[in-house]
Every structure is written in C-alpha cells, then in structure tokens.
XYZ file of C-alpha atoms in Angstrom:
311
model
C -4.100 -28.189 -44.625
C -5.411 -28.533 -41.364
C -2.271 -30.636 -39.997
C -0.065 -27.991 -41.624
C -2.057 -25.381 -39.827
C -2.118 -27.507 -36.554
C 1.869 -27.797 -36.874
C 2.704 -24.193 -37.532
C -0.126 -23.111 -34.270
C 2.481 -25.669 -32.000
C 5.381 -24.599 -33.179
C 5.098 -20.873 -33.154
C 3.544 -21.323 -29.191
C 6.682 -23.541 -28.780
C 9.202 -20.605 -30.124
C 7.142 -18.238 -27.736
C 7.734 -20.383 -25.071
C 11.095 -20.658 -24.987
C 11.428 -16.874 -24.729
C 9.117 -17.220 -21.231
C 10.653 -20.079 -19.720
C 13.818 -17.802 -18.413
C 11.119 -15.445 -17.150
C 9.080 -18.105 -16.031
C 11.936 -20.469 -14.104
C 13.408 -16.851 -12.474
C 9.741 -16.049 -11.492
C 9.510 -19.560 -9.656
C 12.924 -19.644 -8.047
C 12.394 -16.110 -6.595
C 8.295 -16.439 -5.940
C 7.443 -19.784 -5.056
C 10.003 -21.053 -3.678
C 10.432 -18.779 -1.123
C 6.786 -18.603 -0.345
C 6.604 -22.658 -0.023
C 9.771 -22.198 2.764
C 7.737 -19.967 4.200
C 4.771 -21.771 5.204
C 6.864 -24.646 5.863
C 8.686 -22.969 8.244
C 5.446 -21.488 9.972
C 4.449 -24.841 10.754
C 7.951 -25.407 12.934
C 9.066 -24.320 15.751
C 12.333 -22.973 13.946
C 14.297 -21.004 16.933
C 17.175 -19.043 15.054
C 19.235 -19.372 18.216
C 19.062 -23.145 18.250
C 19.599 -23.527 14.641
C 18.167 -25.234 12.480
C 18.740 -28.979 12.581
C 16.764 -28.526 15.996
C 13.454 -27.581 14.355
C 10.768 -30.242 15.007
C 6.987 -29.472 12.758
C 4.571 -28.753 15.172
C 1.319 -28.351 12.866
C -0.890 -25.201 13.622
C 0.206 -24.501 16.929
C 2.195 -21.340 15.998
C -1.112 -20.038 14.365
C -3.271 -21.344 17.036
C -0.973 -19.448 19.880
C -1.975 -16.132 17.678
C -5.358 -16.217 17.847
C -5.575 -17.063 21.458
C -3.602 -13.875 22.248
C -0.749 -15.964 23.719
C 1.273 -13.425 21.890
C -0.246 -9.883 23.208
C 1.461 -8.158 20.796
C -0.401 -9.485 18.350
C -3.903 -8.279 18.332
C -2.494 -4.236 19.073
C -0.277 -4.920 15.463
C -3.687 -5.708 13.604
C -5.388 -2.990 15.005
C -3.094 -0.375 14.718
C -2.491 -1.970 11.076
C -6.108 -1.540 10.237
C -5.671 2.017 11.260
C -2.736 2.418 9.656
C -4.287 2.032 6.459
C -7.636 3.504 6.519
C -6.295 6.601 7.648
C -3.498 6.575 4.811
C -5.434 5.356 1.994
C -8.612 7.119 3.053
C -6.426 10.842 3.331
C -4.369 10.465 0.046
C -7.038 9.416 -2.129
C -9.051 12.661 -1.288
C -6.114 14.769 -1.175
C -4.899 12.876 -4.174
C -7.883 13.783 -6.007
C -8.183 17.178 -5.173
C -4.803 18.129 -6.682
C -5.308 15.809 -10.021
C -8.745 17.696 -10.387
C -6.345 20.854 -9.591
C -3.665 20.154 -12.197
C -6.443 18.607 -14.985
C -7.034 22.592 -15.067
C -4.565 25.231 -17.079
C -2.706 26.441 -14.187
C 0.678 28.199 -15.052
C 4.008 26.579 -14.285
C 2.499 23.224 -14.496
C 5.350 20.835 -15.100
C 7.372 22.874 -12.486
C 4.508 22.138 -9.907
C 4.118 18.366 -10.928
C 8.314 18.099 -10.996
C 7.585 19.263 -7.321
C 5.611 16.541 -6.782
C 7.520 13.659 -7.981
C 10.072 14.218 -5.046
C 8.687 12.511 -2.464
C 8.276 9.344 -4.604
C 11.692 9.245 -5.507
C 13.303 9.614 -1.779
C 14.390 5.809 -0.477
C 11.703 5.439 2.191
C 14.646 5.005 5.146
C 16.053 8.392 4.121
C 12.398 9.904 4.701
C 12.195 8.602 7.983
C 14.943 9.894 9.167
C 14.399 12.951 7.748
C 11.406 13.366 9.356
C 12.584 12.155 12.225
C 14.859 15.419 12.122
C 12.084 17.748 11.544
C 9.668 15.756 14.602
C 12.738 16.359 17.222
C 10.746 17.811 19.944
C 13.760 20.281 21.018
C 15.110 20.914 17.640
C 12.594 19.957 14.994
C 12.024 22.497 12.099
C 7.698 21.678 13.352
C 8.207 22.648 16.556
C 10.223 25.675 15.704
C 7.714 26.771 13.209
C 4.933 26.050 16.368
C 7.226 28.296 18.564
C 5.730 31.717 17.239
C 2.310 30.357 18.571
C 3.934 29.426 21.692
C 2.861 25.513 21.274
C 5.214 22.790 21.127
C 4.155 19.016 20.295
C 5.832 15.445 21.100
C 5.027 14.720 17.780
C 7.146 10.851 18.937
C 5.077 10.350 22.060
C 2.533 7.957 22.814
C -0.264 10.687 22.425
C 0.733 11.641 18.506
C 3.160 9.109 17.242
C 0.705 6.814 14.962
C -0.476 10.540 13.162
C 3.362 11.410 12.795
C 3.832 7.952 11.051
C 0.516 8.457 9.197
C 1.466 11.905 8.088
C 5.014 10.888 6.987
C 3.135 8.034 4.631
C 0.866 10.782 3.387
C 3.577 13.229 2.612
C 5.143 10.251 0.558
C 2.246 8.815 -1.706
C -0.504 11.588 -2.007
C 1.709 12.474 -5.128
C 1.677 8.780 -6.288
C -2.450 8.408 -6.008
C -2.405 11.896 -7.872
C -0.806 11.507 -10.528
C -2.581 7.853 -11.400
C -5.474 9.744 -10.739
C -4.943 12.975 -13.412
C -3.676 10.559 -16.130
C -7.041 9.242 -15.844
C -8.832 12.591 -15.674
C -6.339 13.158 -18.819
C -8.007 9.780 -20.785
C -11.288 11.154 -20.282
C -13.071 12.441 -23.667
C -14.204 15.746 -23.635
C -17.418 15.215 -25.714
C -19.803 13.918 -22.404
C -18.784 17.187 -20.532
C -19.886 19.363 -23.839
C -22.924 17.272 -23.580
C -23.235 17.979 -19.959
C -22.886 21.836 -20.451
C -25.140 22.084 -22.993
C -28.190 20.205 -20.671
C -27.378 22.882 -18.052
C -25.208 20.947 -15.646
C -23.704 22.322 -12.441
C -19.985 21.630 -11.665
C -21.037 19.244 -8.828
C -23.348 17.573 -11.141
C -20.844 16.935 -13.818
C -18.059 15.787 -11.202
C -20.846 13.280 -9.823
C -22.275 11.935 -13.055
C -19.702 12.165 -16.043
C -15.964 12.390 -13.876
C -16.080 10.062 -11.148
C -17.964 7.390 -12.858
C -15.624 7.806 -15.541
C -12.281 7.787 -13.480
C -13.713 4.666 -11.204
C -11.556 1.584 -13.179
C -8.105 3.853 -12.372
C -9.429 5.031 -8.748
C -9.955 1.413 -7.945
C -6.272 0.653 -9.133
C -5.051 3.282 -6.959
C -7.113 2.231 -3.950
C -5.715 -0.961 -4.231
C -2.067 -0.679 -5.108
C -1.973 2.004 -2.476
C -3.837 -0.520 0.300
C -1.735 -3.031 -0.555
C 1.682 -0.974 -0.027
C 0.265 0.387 3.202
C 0.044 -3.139 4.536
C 3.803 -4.012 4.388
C 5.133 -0.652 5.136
C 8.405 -1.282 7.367
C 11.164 1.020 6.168
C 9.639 4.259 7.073
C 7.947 3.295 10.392
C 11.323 0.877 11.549
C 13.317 4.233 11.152
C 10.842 7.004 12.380
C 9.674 4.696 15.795
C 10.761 1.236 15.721
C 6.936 0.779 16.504
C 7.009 2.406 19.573
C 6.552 4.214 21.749
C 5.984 0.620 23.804
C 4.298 -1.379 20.839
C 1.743 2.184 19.557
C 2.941 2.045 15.616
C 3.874 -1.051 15.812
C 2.108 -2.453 12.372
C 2.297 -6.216 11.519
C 5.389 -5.957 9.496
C 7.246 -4.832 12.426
C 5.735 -7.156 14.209
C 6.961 -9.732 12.174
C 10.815 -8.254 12.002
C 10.774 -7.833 16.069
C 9.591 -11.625 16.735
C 11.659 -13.183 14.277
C 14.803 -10.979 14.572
C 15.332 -8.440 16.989
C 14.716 -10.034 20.749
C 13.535 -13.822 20.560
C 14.908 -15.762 16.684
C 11.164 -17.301 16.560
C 11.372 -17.851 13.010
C 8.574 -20.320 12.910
C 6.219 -17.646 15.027
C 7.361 -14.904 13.123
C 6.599 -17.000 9.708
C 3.169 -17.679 11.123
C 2.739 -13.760 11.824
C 4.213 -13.358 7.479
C 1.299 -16.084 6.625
C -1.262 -14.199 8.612
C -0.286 -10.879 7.103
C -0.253 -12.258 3.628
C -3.706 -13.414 4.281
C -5.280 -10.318 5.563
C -3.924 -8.488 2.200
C -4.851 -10.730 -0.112
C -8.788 -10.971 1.464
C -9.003 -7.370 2.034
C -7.710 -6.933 -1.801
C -10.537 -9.884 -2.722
C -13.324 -7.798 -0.687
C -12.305 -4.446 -1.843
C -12.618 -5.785 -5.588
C -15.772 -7.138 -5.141
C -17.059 -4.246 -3.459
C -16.587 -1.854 -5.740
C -17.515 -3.933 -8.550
C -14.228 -3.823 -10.761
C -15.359 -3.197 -14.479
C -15.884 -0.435 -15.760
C -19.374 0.585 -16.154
C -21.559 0.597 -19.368
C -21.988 4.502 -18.652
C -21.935 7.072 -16.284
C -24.655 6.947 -13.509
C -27.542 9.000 -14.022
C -26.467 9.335 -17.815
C -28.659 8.493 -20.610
C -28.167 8.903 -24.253
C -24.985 10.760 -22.850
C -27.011 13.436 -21.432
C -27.049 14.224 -17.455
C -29.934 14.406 -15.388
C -30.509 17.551 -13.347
C-alpha cells in the first residue's frame, strides 16, 4: 500500500511538473539569463563603440572606479535617488491613506470618484511626462497661467524646483495606486473590534491608532514596498520630463545607467556595474525595510486586550 501510495505521490508531482516546466524554462531564459550577462558584462570593459570581440574582463575595477568617485556623477545619482524616493513614497502613502480612510466612508458618487482615480494609473508613464511637461512650460504652462492671477510665475524645470516637479509628477501618478491597496484593506477589516471599541468609549484617534492601523499594517507594508521598489527604477517619466537635468539635478540611478551606457560614452561594462549597484541598493533596502517593520501580521492590535481598547 505504501509503494502504491509512494507511486501515485511521484507521479501526480510529475504531471504537475510538466505543466511548470514551460513556465519555468520561459522564466529562466527571460530572468536569469539576462541577469548572469549582466554581471558578466560588469566585470568587462565592454565599450559599445569598439564592439564586442574587443572586450577584455577586468575583475572589479568598474565597481572599484564607482566608489572612488572616479565617476562624479555617481554619488549625486544616489543621493538624489535616495531623495527621490523618500519624498515619493513618504507623500503618497499619507496622501494615499487619507483618501482610502476618505472613500472607506459612504460618500455619494463613489465609483464615479474612484473611476477618477484610476486615470493616472492607466496613462503610459512617457505620455505623463510629456504631458506634464506641457503644463510646467514656464511661458505657456496651464501652472503658470493658473499662478498668473497671483502675479507669480515659477521655473517649475530649473535647477531651483526641478527634482519637486519630477517628485510631484510621480505623486500625481501612484497616490491612487497606494490608495486603493490601502482601502481594499480598510474594506477586509471586520467590523466587530470597532463595535467593541465604541462600546469601551473610544475616541476616533484612539480607534484609528489601536484597531485600524494595526490592522491594515500586513497591506501598508506591501504598498510601502512595491511602491519603494518602483520608485527606484523610475526612467520613463523622469527621461521625458528632464533627461535628469538640469546639469545632472534629477538625474536618478536609472538614468544614470541609460546616459553612461548609451547616450554619450557606449561603457557598457561601467554602465552594467552602475545596473549591479542599483540592483543591490533595492534589494537591501527591500531586506531592511522588511525587517524593520517586522512583516507578519500581528497576534492583535496594540494596546488591545480581550478585543477591547485601552483609553
């Protein structure tokens, strides 16, 4: 019985296999194999203009010339990256967040209002630049017009303001994305702990601090981090609205990586060394931020007991 049993476990993970091995082969061809050519490459000194019979491996010299600030281009991209995506991921997670809390609420024309804000998310991210690029012309920009009746006008391209124009752009674009994650998990949230909380006399702030946010933590988390990620590898938008200028101001590490590999010099293998780095910084930053907040989802809510709150 048991070598019947043993048989029939092998051969029904054998039939499930072959239905994951396409998945699995197109996975590897279009995943790893890139990513192996990639650090390959950032270990030559690949010049695209010299093609690539001429490359010769030359170790970690491409990463070593980073961190010396051989490249002074460099160090400005991770900064200005770092910025980048506080300020983005820091601004549409409260603003995200204040409308899901707004919209968890019976509020008339509701689908209309979250139909509204769907747009932005479904906009190719090169169109939005350039459409904001139309409404930041300093002469003929719909902003500037609008400033006109105050008598102000604002570069909103120049070296003083462009990083906030390309932070408000990526704002305008994913708010709606953290806030609707964000209200389906206000929506998953049973109603019984805030009965519980009403009946103990709970304030509003109260409730939000003890039952909600504990509550929605697991899918604020997933935000936070999808969002982080994405903010890290943002080209399109930026490329369009700046080409990470003025000088190198919003230039981000992506860009960095396009303009050293493509645009002026064809150092592939210093631009793949800038791709490794990049990768690198996302995936610790995702490793830290997980740790940090201390993924699972807790037992219950903080300052909860018995599902009553505390005053």
């Amino acid at each position: 019985m048991a070598a019947v049993t043993g048989r029939s476990y092998w051969s029904s993970r054998g039939f499930l296999l072959r239905f994951l091995l396409p998945a699995m082969i197109v996975l590897f061809l279009i995943v790893i194999v890139p990513m192996v050519f990639l650090w390959y490459v950032s270990f030559t000194d690949y010049d695209l203009g010299r093609g690539w019979a001429t490359r010769h491996v030359v170790g970690f010299s491409n990463f070593i010339m980073l961190f010396r600030g051989e490249d002074r281009d460099f160090w400005p991209a991770v900064l200005t990256t770092l910025i980048f995506l506080a300020s983005t991921v820091a601004a549409e997670f409260i603003l995200g967040l204040g409308i899901a809390m707004l919209f968890n609420r019976r509020i008339a024309g509701k689908r209309v209002w979250m139909a509204f804000l769907i747009i932005p998310l479904t906009i190719t991210p090169a169109v939005i630049g350039l459409m904001w690029k139309l409404m930041y012309n300093t002469e003929y920009g719909v902003l500037n017009f609008l400033l006109s009746f105050f008598n102000a006008k604002v570069n909103w391209l120049g070296p003083q303001t462009a990083l906030l124009s390309v932070i408000l752009v990526d704002v305008w674009q994913w708010t709606p994305f953290v806030a609707l994650m964000l209200y389906a998990g206000l929506q998953a949230i049973p109603a019984e702990p805030y009965e519980s909380a009403v009946v103990d006399g709970a304030g509003g702030l109260q409730i939000f601090r003890f039952i909600t946010l504990p509550l929605l933590r697991p899918m604020i988390i997933v935000a936070l981090l999808l969002r982080s990620i994405d903010a890290m590898r943002i080209f399109d938008t930026v490329y369009v609205l700046t080409k990470g200028g003025p000088g190198n101001l919003t230039e981000l590490l992506s860009l960095h990586v396009y303009r050293v590999g493509f645009e002026h010099t064809g150092w592939i293998g210093r631009s793949s060394a800038v791709a490794i780095v990049l990768l690198l910084f996302a995936t610790a930053i995702t490793t830290v931020f997980v740790r940090v907040v201390n993924i699972s989802r807790p037992a219950s809510p903080a300052g909860a007991e018995g599902g009553r709150v505390r005053g």
